[in-house]
Amino acid sequence: MSALRASLPLTRGAPAALRGGARKQARCVARRSAPSPIVHTGNELVDWLQENGAKLEGVEVKTLEMESAGRPLDVVVAARPLAAGETAISIPEHMCVTLDRIFESEFVAELLTTDKLSELACLALYLMYEKKIKRKSFWYPYIKELDKQRARGPQAVESPLLWSEEELGSLLQGSPLLPAVRQRLAGIRKEYEALDTVWFMAGSLFNKYPFDLPTEAFTFDVFKQAFAAVQASIVHLQGVPIAKRFALVPLGPPLMAYSSTSKSMITFDPDSRSIRLVLADGVAPGSPVAAWCGPQPNSRLLLNYGIVDEHNPYDKLQFTFTLPSSDPLYQAKRAALNEAGLATQQTFDVSAAKPLAPQLLPWMRLALATSQQQLSAVSLAPEANPAAGSPHPDPALEAAALAALASYVAKRTAAYAHPLWRDLEIIADPASSPRQKVAARLTKIEKSILAAAAEALVGRGAPREPAALEAAQAAAAVAGLKMASLFDGGHCG
């Protein structure tokens, strides 16, 4: 342990990349490149970045008064017309916070994040201690900006991690995001209780801070706020060592908008050793500069960044069903499923564009088969157009499969606090809070996906009316097709 600590010397007020030989190298590069004179903007964060080698000629930070947010929010916008292919920002590697900058050792970074703490927890802990030393911290301008944003994205909403339990229950009732938030909060609580591990394993890192152990210096609520702020700001870099893959990039999110449809990406450039945003499309002066957030559904965007993108092409719901092991044909069904690349607990992605996954109905038919003859007649080949395919040759099995799925969709829809039209009213109401609006946008999209699935099932012959649906379920029960057990042990996401 002493050898480990000896490998972690740090001096207050400067990142690791600017110490020793790295500082000399930086001076040599500066002499060769002969940068143009810095024009101070009056924005402390922008001026600090430019003084330390960032190239930000085409952008500026614009402060927008957000009455509903309770404070102003800063947004990165184009300072002039920006063309496709132009580099909007270029931030030197040493101006980004990554684990190898904190611990000066990729070995220690990997050690601490292997079955102990996540990268986000380590970054949050580091910034909390740096915040305590205020202007003595090299990162003070950046931390000050993160404090100002308070994990709010461009829609003026914090991650649901910071909502009250009452707000979570009322705004997200029925949404698969609700259990996801609670699960993430439980994980954050577990990490908070393990924070002292970092203190003891990397003691020399924290010797410069005249404060107590993490769990004594910070309450759980403070850590949760810092964790949410880091989560809302993190950039996932590709093609870099593990200790660099999660980076806090000044002028990145949350100041820079994340978009599901933007083709501009924040990437690491090995030649210039910088993190850059190269524009895929032009940006008009004064318009926000956006980066692609990756293929994430809206539930994850809201959980991580406090945003919902109504044009998100990656949005989806998940239907999960479990084949009960008590089924007399369980072994035969499992073998058939394995051969088709499916599982006895199977999750299907459903979207408004594809309301029925290609293998959803085939899986349900097989799950509900009650005889070897029925089982042999089921094909698990994906249906090219499951919303308009031809019916299965066994009418009773087909009716049971459709009724089971229709019942499942109806129960998912009924679990929400109010119908879709109420979401539309909340979104249009000027008196609605940002949290109410963003939650309504999410649940509106989820209910629209469920409605599309219900219509697709009706198009295949599923009953539309609840009474007819109950009659179909009763007929299936008489035939020995036990539908309810398929939902036991399943989950939705």
Coordinates of C-alpha atoms in Angstrom, one line a residue:
M1 CA 0.0 0.0 0.0
S2 CA 2.9 2.4 0.8
A3 CA 4.4 1.9 -2.7
L4 CA 1.0 2.6 -4.2
R5 CA 0.7 5.9 -2.2
A6 CA 4.2 6.9 -3.1
S7 CA 3.3 6.7 -6.8
L8 CA 0.6 9.3 -6.3
P9 CA 2.3 12.7 -5.5
L10 CA 0.2 15.7 -6.3
T11 CA 0.7 19.4 -5.8
R12 CA -2.2 21.7 -5.1
G13 CA -3.6 24.0 -7.9
A14 CA -2.4 22.3 -11.1
P15 CA -3.5 19.2 -13.0
A16 CA -1.1 16.3 -13.5
A17 CA -0.5 17.1 -17.1
L18 CA 1.2 20.4 -16.3
R19 CA 3.8 19.1 -13.9
G20 CA 7.4 18.2 -14.6
G21 CA 8.3 17.2 -18.1
A22 CA 4.7 17.8 -19.3
R23 CA 5.0 21.5 -18.4
K24 CA 8.3 21.8 -20.4
Q25 CA 6.7 20.0 -23.3
A26 CA 3.7 22.4 -23.2
R27 CA 6.1 25.4 -23.3
C28 CA 7.9 23.9 -26.4
V29 CA 4.6 23.3 -28.2
A30 CA 3.6 26.9 -27.3
R31 CA 6.7 28.3 -28.9
R32 CA 6.3 26.3 -32.1
S33 CA 2.6 27.0 -32.5
A34 CA 2.7 30.8 -31.7
P35 CA -0.9 31.2 -30.8
S36 CA -2.8 34.3 -31.6
P37 CA -3.4 36.9 -28.8
I38 CA -6.2 36.0 -26.4
V39 CA -9.2 38.2 -26.5
H40 CA -10.9 38.2 -23.1
T41 CA -14.6 37.7 -23.2
G42 CA -15.6 38.5 -19.6
N43 CA -16.7 35.0 -19.1
E44 CA -14.5 33.5 -16.5
L45 CA -14.7 29.9 -17.8
V46 CA -14.1 30.9 -21.4
D47 CA -11.1 33.1 -20.5
W48 CA -9.6 30.4 -18.3
L49 CA -9.9 27.9 -21.1
Q50 CA -8.3 30.2 -23.7
E51 CA -5.5 31.2 -21.4
N52 CA -4.7 27.5 -21.1
G53 CA -4.7 26.7 -24.8
A54 CA -8.3 26.0 -25.8
K55 CA -9.4 27.1 -29.2
L56 CA -12.9 28.6 -29.1
E57 CA -12.9 31.2 -31.8
G58 CA -16.3 30.2 -33.3
V59 CA -18.4 29.8 -30.1
E60 CA -19.4 31.8 -27.1
V61 CA -21.3 31.2 -23.8
K62 CA -24.6 32.9 -23.7
T63 CA -26.5 33.3 -20.4
L64 CA -30.2 32.8 -20.7
E65 CA -32.6 33.9 -17.9
M66 CA -34.7 30.9 -17.0
E67 CA -37.4 32.0 -14.6
S68 CA -38.8 28.5 -14.3
A69 CA -35.3 27.1 -13.4
G70 CA -34.8 29.7 -10.6
R71 CA -31.5 30.8 -12.0
P72 CA -29.8 31.7 -15.3
L73 CA -28.4 28.9 -17.5
D74 CA -25.4 29.1 -19.7
V75 CA -25.5 27.7 -23.2
V76 CA -22.8 27.3 -25.9
V77 CA -23.9 29.1 -29.0
A78 CA -22.2 29.9 -32.4
A79 CA -20.5 33.3 -32.2
R80 CA -20.5 33.6 -36.0
P81 CA -21.7 31.4 -38.9
L82 CA -20.1 28.0 -38.5
A83 CA -19.7 25.7 -41.5
A84 CA -19.9 21.9 -41.7
G85 CA -16.4 20.4 -41.1
E86 CA -15.3 23.3 -38.9
T87 CA -13.9 22.6 -35.4
A88 CA -16.3 24.4 -33.0
I89 CA -14.2 23.8 -29.9
S90 CA -10.8 22.3 -29.2
I91 CA -10.0 21.7 -25.6
P92 CA -6.4 20.5 -24.7
E93 CA -6.3 17.1 -23.0
H94 CA -4.8 18.6 -19.8
M95 CA -7.9 20.9 -19.5
C96 CA -10.3 17.9 -19.1
V97 CA -10.8 16.0 -15.9
T98 CA -10.2 12.3 -16.3
L99 CA -9.2 9.6 -13.9
D100 CA -5.6 9.5 -15.0
R101 CA -5.4 13.2 -14.4
I102 CA -6.6 12.7 -10.8
F103 CA -4.6 9.6 -9.9
E104 CA -1.6 10.1 -12.2
S105 CA -1.7 6.3 -12.8
E106 CA -3.9 4.3 -15.0
F107 CA -3.2 1.3 -12.8
V108 CA -4.7 3.1 -9.7
A109 CA -7.6 4.4 -11.8
E110 CA -8.5 0.8 -12.9
L111 CA -7.9 -0.5 -9.5
L112 CA -10.4 1.9 -7.9
T113 CA -13.1 1.3 -10.5
T114 CA -12.9 -2.5 -10.5
D115 CA -15.6 -3.8 -8.2
K116 CA -15.2 -0.7 -5.9
L117 CA -16.3 2.7 -7.3
S118 CA -17.5 3.8 -10.7
E119 CA -15.6 6.4 -12.7
L120 CA -18.5 8.9 -12.0
A121 CA -18.1 8.4 -8.2
C122 CA -14.4 9.0 -8.3
L123 CA -14.8 12.1 -10.4
A124 CA -17.5 13.5 -8.2
L125 CA -15.4 12.9 -5.0
Y126 CA -12.4 14.6 -6.6
L127 CA -14.5 17.7 -7.6
M128 CA -16.1 17.9 -4.2
Y129 CA -12.7 18.2 -2.5
E130 CA -11.4 20.6 -5.1
K131 CA -14.5 22.8 -4.5
K132 CA -13.6 23.0 -0.8
I133 CA -10.3 24.7 -1.6
K134 CA -12.2 27.3 -3.7
R135 CA -9.9 29.6 -5.8
K136 CA -6.8 27.6 -4.9
S137 CA -8.1 24.9 -7.1
F138 CA -6.9 24.9 -10.7
W139 CA -10.4 23.8 -11.7
Y140 CA -12.2 26.6 -9.9
P141 CA -13.7 28.3 -13.0
Y142 CA -15.1 25.0 -14.2
I143 CA -16.4 23.9 -10.8
K144 CA -18.1 27.3 -10.5
E145 CA -19.8 26.8 -13.8
L146 CA -21.0 23.3 -12.8
D147 CA -22.4 24.7 -9.6
K148 CA -24.2 27.3 -11.6
Q149 CA -25.8 24.7 -13.8
R150 CA -26.6 22.4 -10.9
A151 CA -26.9 19.4 -13.2
R152 CA -29.5 21.2 -15.4
G153 CA -29.6 20.5 -19.1
P154 CA -30.8 22.8 -21.8
Q155 CA -34.4 22.1 -20.9
A156 CA -33.8 23.6 -17.4
V157 CA -34.4 20.3 -15.6
E158 CA -32.1 18.3 -13.3
S159 CA -31.8 14.6 -13.5
P160 CA -34.6 12.8 -11.7
L161 CA -31.9 11.6 -9.3
L162 CA -32.5 15.0 -7.6
W163 CA -36.3 15.0 -7.6
S164 CA -38.1 14.3 -4.4
E165 CA -39.7 10.9 -3.9
E166 CA -43.1 12.5 -4.1
E167 CA -42.3 14.1 -7.5
L168 CA -40.9 10.8 -8.8
G169 CA -44.0 8.9 -7.8
S170 CA -46.5 11.5 -9.2
L171 CA -44.6 12.5 -12.4
L172 CA -43.2 9.1 -13.4
Q173 CA -45.9 6.7 -12.3
G174 CA -46.2 3.8 -14.7
S175 CA -43.0 4.7 -16.5
P176 CA -40.1 2.2 -16.6
L177 CA -37.9 5.1 -15.7
L178 CA -39.3 5.2 -12.1
P179 CA -37.8 1.8 -11.0
A180 CA -34.6 2.7 -13.0
V181 CA -34.2 5.9 -11.0
R182 CA -34.7 4.1 -7.7
Q183 CA -32.2 1.5 -8.7
R184 CA -29.6 4.1 -9.6
L185 CA -30.2 5.9 -6.3
A186 CA -29.6 2.7 -4.5
G187 CA -26.3 2.3 -6.4
I188 CA -25.3 5.8 -5.5
R189 CA -26.0 5.2 -1.9
K190 CA -23.8 2.1 -2.0
E191 CA -21.0 4.0 -3.6
Y192 CA -21.3 6.8 -1.1
E193 CA -20.8 4.2 1.7
A194 CA -17.7 3.0 -0.1
L195 CA -16.1 6.4 -0.6
D196 CA -13.6 5.9 2.2
T197 CA -12.0 3.1 0.2
V198 CA -10.6 5.8 -2.2
W199 CA -9.3 7.8 0.7
F200 CA -7.3 4.9 2.1
M201 CA -6.2 3.4 -1.2
A202 CA -5.0 6.7 -2.6
G203 CA -4.1 8.6 0.6
S204 CA -1.5 10.8 -0.9
L205 CA -4.1 12.2 -3.3
F206 CA -6.1 13.6 -0.4
N207 CA -3.2 14.7 1.8
K208 CA -3.4 18.1 0.2
Y209 CA -7.0 18.5 1.5
P210 CA -7.2 19.5 5.2
F211 CA -10.6 17.7 5.6
D212 CA -12.0 14.6 7.1
L213 CA -12.8 11.3 5.5
P214 CA -15.3 11.5 2.6
T215 CA -18.3 10.3 4.5
E216 CA -17.5 12.7 7.3
A217 CA -16.8 15.7 5.1
F218 CA -19.8 15.3 2.8
T219 CA -23.4 14.2 3.4
F220 CA -25.1 11.8 1.1
D221 CA -27.2 14.6 -0.4
V222 CA -24.1 16.6 -1.3
F223 CA -22.5 13.5 -2.9
K224 CA -25.7 12.8 -4.8
Q225 CA -25.8 16.4 -6.2
A226 CA -22.1 16.1 -7.2
F227 CA -22.7 12.7 -8.8
A228 CA -25.7 14.1 -10.8
A229 CA -23.7 17.1 -11.9
V230 CA -20.8 14.8 -13.1
Q231 CA -23.3 12.4 -14.8
A232 CA -24.9 15.3 -16.7
S233 CA -21.5 16.6 -17.9
I234 CA -19.7 13.4 -18.7
V235 CA -18.4 12.7 -22.2
H236 CA -17.7 9.1 -23.3
L237 CA -14.5 9.2 -25.4
Q238 CA -13.8 6.4 -27.9
G239 CA -10.4 5.0 -28.8
V240 CA -8.7 6.0 -25.5
P241 CA -7.3 4.1 -22.5
I242 CA -9.8 3.1 -19.9
A243 CA -8.7 5.8 -17.5
K244 CA -9.6 8.5 -20.1
R245 CA -12.9 7.1 -21.4
F246 CA -15.0 9.2 -19.1
A247 CA -14.1 12.9 -19.4
L248 CA -15.4 16.1 -18.0
V249 CA -14.9 18.6 -20.9
P250 CA -15.3 22.3 -20.2
L251 CA -17.8 23.7 -22.6
G252 CA -19.1 20.2 -23.2
P253 CA -22.5 19.2 -21.7
P254 CA -24.5 20.5 -19.9
L255 CA -23.5 23.9 -21.4
M256 CA -23.4 22.2 -24.9
A257 CA -26.7 20.6 -25.9
Y258 CA -26.9 16.9 -26.4
S259 CA -29.0 15.8 -29.4
S260 CA -30.2 12.4 -30.7
T261 CA -30.2 13.6 -34.2
S262 CA -27.0 15.7 -34.4
K263 CA -24.2 14.1 -36.4
S264 CA -21.5 16.2 -34.7
M265 CA -19.5 14.2 -32.2
I266 CA -17.1 15.1 -29.4
T267 CA -14.0 13.1 -30.0
F268 CA -10.4 12.8 -28.9
D269 CA -7.8 13.9 -31.5
P270 CA -4.5 12.0 -30.9
D271 CA -2.5 14.4 -33.1
S272 CA -3.3 17.6 -31.2
R273 CA -4.0 15.7 -27.9
S274 CA -7.3 17.6 -27.6
I275 CA -11.0 16.9 -27.3
R276 CA -12.8 18.4 -30.2
L277 CA -16.2 19.0 -31.7
V278 CA -16.1 18.9 -35.5
L279 CA -19.4 20.1 -36.9
A280 CA -21.3 17.8 -39.3
D281 CA -23.7 20.7 -40.3
G282 CA -23.5 24.4 -40.3
V283 CA -24.7 26.5 -37.3
A284 CA -26.2 30.0 -37.5
P285 CA -25.0 32.7 -35.3
G286 CA -26.6 32.6 -31.8
S287 CA -27.9 29.1 -32.3
P288 CA -27.0 26.4 -29.7
V289 CA -24.1 24.1 -30.7
A290 CA -25.2 20.5 -30.2
A291 CA -23.3 17.2 -30.1
W292 CA -24.6 13.6 -30.6
C293 CA -25.5 11.9 -27.4
G294 CA -25.3 8.4 -28.8
P295 CA -28.1 5.9 -29.4
Q296 CA -29.9 6.4 -26.1
P297 CA -33.7 6.1 -25.5
N298 CA -35.4 9.1 -23.8
S299 CA -35.6 7.4 -20.5
R300 CA -31.8 7.3 -20.3
L301 CA -31.5 10.8 -21.6
L302 CA -33.7 12.1 -18.8
L303 CA -32.0 10.0 -16.2
N304 CA -28.5 11.1 -17.2
Y305 CA -28.9 14.6 -18.7
G306 CA -32.4 15.9 -17.7
I307 CA -33.6 16.1 -21.3
V308 CA -36.2 14.4 -23.5
D309 CA -35.8 14.6 -27.3
E310 CA -39.2 14.2 -29.0
H311 CA -37.4 13.5 -32.3
N312 CA -35.3 10.7 -30.8
P313 CA -34.9 7.9 -33.4
Y314 CA -33.6 5.6 -30.7
D315 CA -36.5 5.8 -28.4
K316 CA -38.1 2.5 -27.4
L317 CA -39.9 0.5 -24.7
Q318 CA -39.0 -3.0 -23.7
F319 CA -41.4 -5.9 -23.3
T320 CA -40.0 -8.7 -21.1
F321 CA -41.7 -12.1 -20.7
T322 CA -40.7 -15.2 -18.8
L323 CA -41.4 -18.8 -19.7
P324 CA -42.3 -20.5 -16.4
S325 CA -40.2 -23.5 -15.5
S326 CA -43.3 -25.3 -14.3
D327 CA -44.6 -25.6 -17.9
P328 CA -44.8 -29.3 -18.7
L329 CA -43.2 -28.5 -22.1
Y330 CA -40.5 -26.3 -20.6
Q331 CA -37.5 -28.3 -21.7
A332 CA -38.8 -28.7 -25.3
K333 CA -39.7 -25.0 -25.5
R334 CA -36.3 -24.0 -24.1
A335 CA -34.5 -26.1 -26.7
A336 CA -36.5 -24.5 -29.5
L337 CA -35.9 -21.0 -28.2
N338 CA -32.1 -21.7 -27.8
E339 CA -32.0 -22.9 -31.4
A340 CA -33.6 -19.7 -32.6
G341 CA -31.3 -17.5 -30.5
L342 CA -34.0 -16.6 -28.0
A343 CA -34.2 -17.1 -24.2
T344 CA -36.8 -18.3 -21.7
Q345 CA -36.8 -14.8 -20.3
Q346 CA -36.8 -12.6 -23.4
T347 CA -36.8 -8.9 -23.9
F348 CA -38.2 -7.3 -27.0
D349 CA -37.6 -3.7 -28.1
V350 CA -40.8 -1.9 -29.2
S351 CA -41.0 1.5 -30.8
A352 CA -43.6 3.7 -32.5
A353 CA -42.1 2.8 -35.9
K354 CA -41.9 -0.9 -35.0
P355 CA -44.7 -1.6 -32.6
L356 CA -44.3 -5.3 -32.7
A357 CA -40.8 -6.9 -32.7
P358 CA -40.3 -9.5 -35.4
Q359 CA -40.1 -12.4 -33.0
L360 CA -42.5 -11.2 -30.4
L361 CA -45.6 -13.1 -31.6
P362 CA -43.7 -16.2 -32.5
W363 CA -42.2 -16.3 -29.0
M364 CA -45.7 -15.8 -27.5
R365 CA -47.2 -18.6 -29.6
L366 CA -44.5 -21.0 -28.5
A367 CA -44.8 -20.0 -24.8
L368 CA -48.6 -20.6 -24.9
A369 CA -48.5 -23.9 -26.8
T370 CA -50.0 -26.7 -24.6
S371 CA -49.3 -29.8 -26.7
Q372 CA -46.4 -31.1 -28.7
Q373 CA -48.5 -30.8 -31.8
Q374 CA -49.0 -27.1 -31.2
L375 CA -45.4 -26.7 -30.3
S376 CA -44.2 -28.4 -33.5
A377 CA -46.4 -26.0 -35.6
V378 CA -44.8 -22.9 -34.2
S379 CA -42.1 -21.2 -36.3
L380 CA -39.8 -18.9 -34.5
A381 CA -38.5 -17.2 -37.7
P382 CA -38.8 -13.4 -37.5
E383 CA -41.9 -12.1 -39.1
A384 CA -41.0 -9.5 -41.8
N385 CA -44.0 -7.4 -41.0
P386 CA -45.5 -8.6 -37.7
A387 CA -48.2 -5.9 -37.7
A388 CA -49.7 -7.2 -40.9
G389 CA -48.6 -10.8 -41.2
S390 CA -50.7 -13.8 -42.0
P391 CA -52.4 -15.6 -39.0
H392 CA -50.9 -18.7 -37.4
P393 CA -52.5 -22.0 -38.6
D394 CA -53.8 -22.8 -35.1
P395 CA -56.6 -20.2 -34.5
A396 CA -56.9 -20.9 -30.8
L397 CA -53.1 -20.4 -30.2
E398 CA -53.1 -17.3 -32.3
A399 CA -56.0 -15.8 -30.5
A400 CA -54.4 -16.6 -27.1
A401 CA -51.1 -15.0 -28.2
L402 CA -52.8 -11.8 -29.4
A403 CA -55.0 -11.7 -26.3
A404 CA -52.0 -12.1 -24.0
L405 CA -50.0 -9.3 -25.7
A406 CA -53.1 -7.0 -25.8
S407 CA -53.7 -7.6 -22.1
Y408 CA -50.1 -6.8 -21.3
V409 CA -50.1 -3.6 -23.3
A410 CA -53.4 -2.6 -21.7
K411 CA -52.0 -3.1 -18.2
R412 CA -48.9 -1.1 -19.0
T413 CA -51.0 1.7 -20.3
A414 CA -53.4 1.7 -17.3
A415 CA -50.4 1.9 -14.9
Y416 CA -49.8 5.6 -15.7
A417 CA -51.3 8.3 -13.5
H418 CA -53.3 9.9 -16.4
P419 CA -54.1 9.4 -20.1
L420 CA -52.0 10.7 -23.0
W421 CA -54.3 13.8 -23.6
R422 CA -53.4 15.0 -20.1
D423 CA -49.7 14.9 -21.0
L424 CA -50.5 17.2 -23.9
E425 CA -52.3 19.6 -21.6
I426 CA -49.3 19.7 -19.1
I427 CA -46.8 20.4 -21.9
A428 CA -48.9 23.3 -23.3
D429 CA -49.7 24.8 -19.9
P430 CA -47.4 27.8 -19.2
A431 CA -47.8 27.2 -15.5
S432 CA -46.3 23.7 -15.6
S433 CA -42.9 23.4 -14.1
P434 CA -39.9 22.2 -16.2
R435 CA -40.0 18.9 -14.3
Q436 CA -43.7 18.5 -15.1
K437 CA -43.2 19.3 -18.7
V438 CA -40.2 17.0 -19.2
A439 CA -41.9 14.1 -17.4
A440 CA -45.0 14.7 -19.5
R441 CA -42.9 14.6 -22.7
L442 CA -41.5 11.3 -21.7
T443 CA -44.7 9.6 -20.7
K444 CA -46.5 11.0 -23.8
I445 CA -43.9 9.2 -25.9
E446 CA -44.1 6.0 -23.9
K447 CA -47.9 6.0 -24.1
S448 CA -47.7 6.6 -27.9
I449 CA -45.5 3.6 -28.3
L450 CA -48.0 1.5 -26.3
A451 CA -50.9 2.8 -28.3
A452 CA -49.1 1.9 -31.6
A453 CA -48.5 -1.6 -30.2
A454 CA -52.2 -1.9 -29.3
E455 CA -53.3 -0.8 -32.8
A456 CA -50.9 -3.3 -34.4
L457 CA -52.3 -6.1 -32.3
V458 CA -55.9 -5.1 -33.2
G459 CA -54.8 -5.2 -36.8
R460 CA -53.8 -8.8 -36.4
G461 CA -57.2 -9.6 -34.8
A462 CA -56.7 -8.9 -31.1
P463 CA -59.9 -7.7 -29.4
R464 CA -60.0 -3.9 -28.9
E465 CA -62.7 -3.7 -26.1
P466 CA -61.8 -4.8 -22.6
A467 CA -64.9 -7.0 -22.4
A468 CA -63.9 -8.8 -25.6
L469 CA -60.3 -9.1 -24.3
E470 CA -61.5 -10.7 -21.1
A471 CA -63.6 -13.1 -23.1
A472 CA -60.6 -14.1 -25.2
Q473 CA -58.6 -14.6 -22.1
A474 CA -61.3 -16.8 -20.5
A475 CA -61.5 -18.9 -23.7
A476 CA -57.7 -19.3 -23.6
A477 CA -57.9 -20.4 -20.0
V478 CA -60.6 -23.0 -20.8
A479 CA -58.3 -24.3 -23.6
G480 CA -55.5 -24.7 -21.0
L481 CA -53.4 -21.7 -22.2
K482 CA -52.2 -20.1 -19.0
M483 CA -51.2 -16.5 -20.0
A484 CA -50.8 -14.9 -16.6
S485 CA -47.8 -17.0 -15.7
L486 CA -45.8 -15.6 -18.6
F487 CA -45.7 -12.3 -16.8
D488 CA -44.4 -13.7 -13.6
G489 CA -40.8 -12.8 -13.0
G490 CA -40.8 -10.5 -16.0
H491 CA -40.0 -6.8 -16.1
C492 CA -40.3 -3.9 -18.3
G493 CA -37.9 -1.2 -19.3

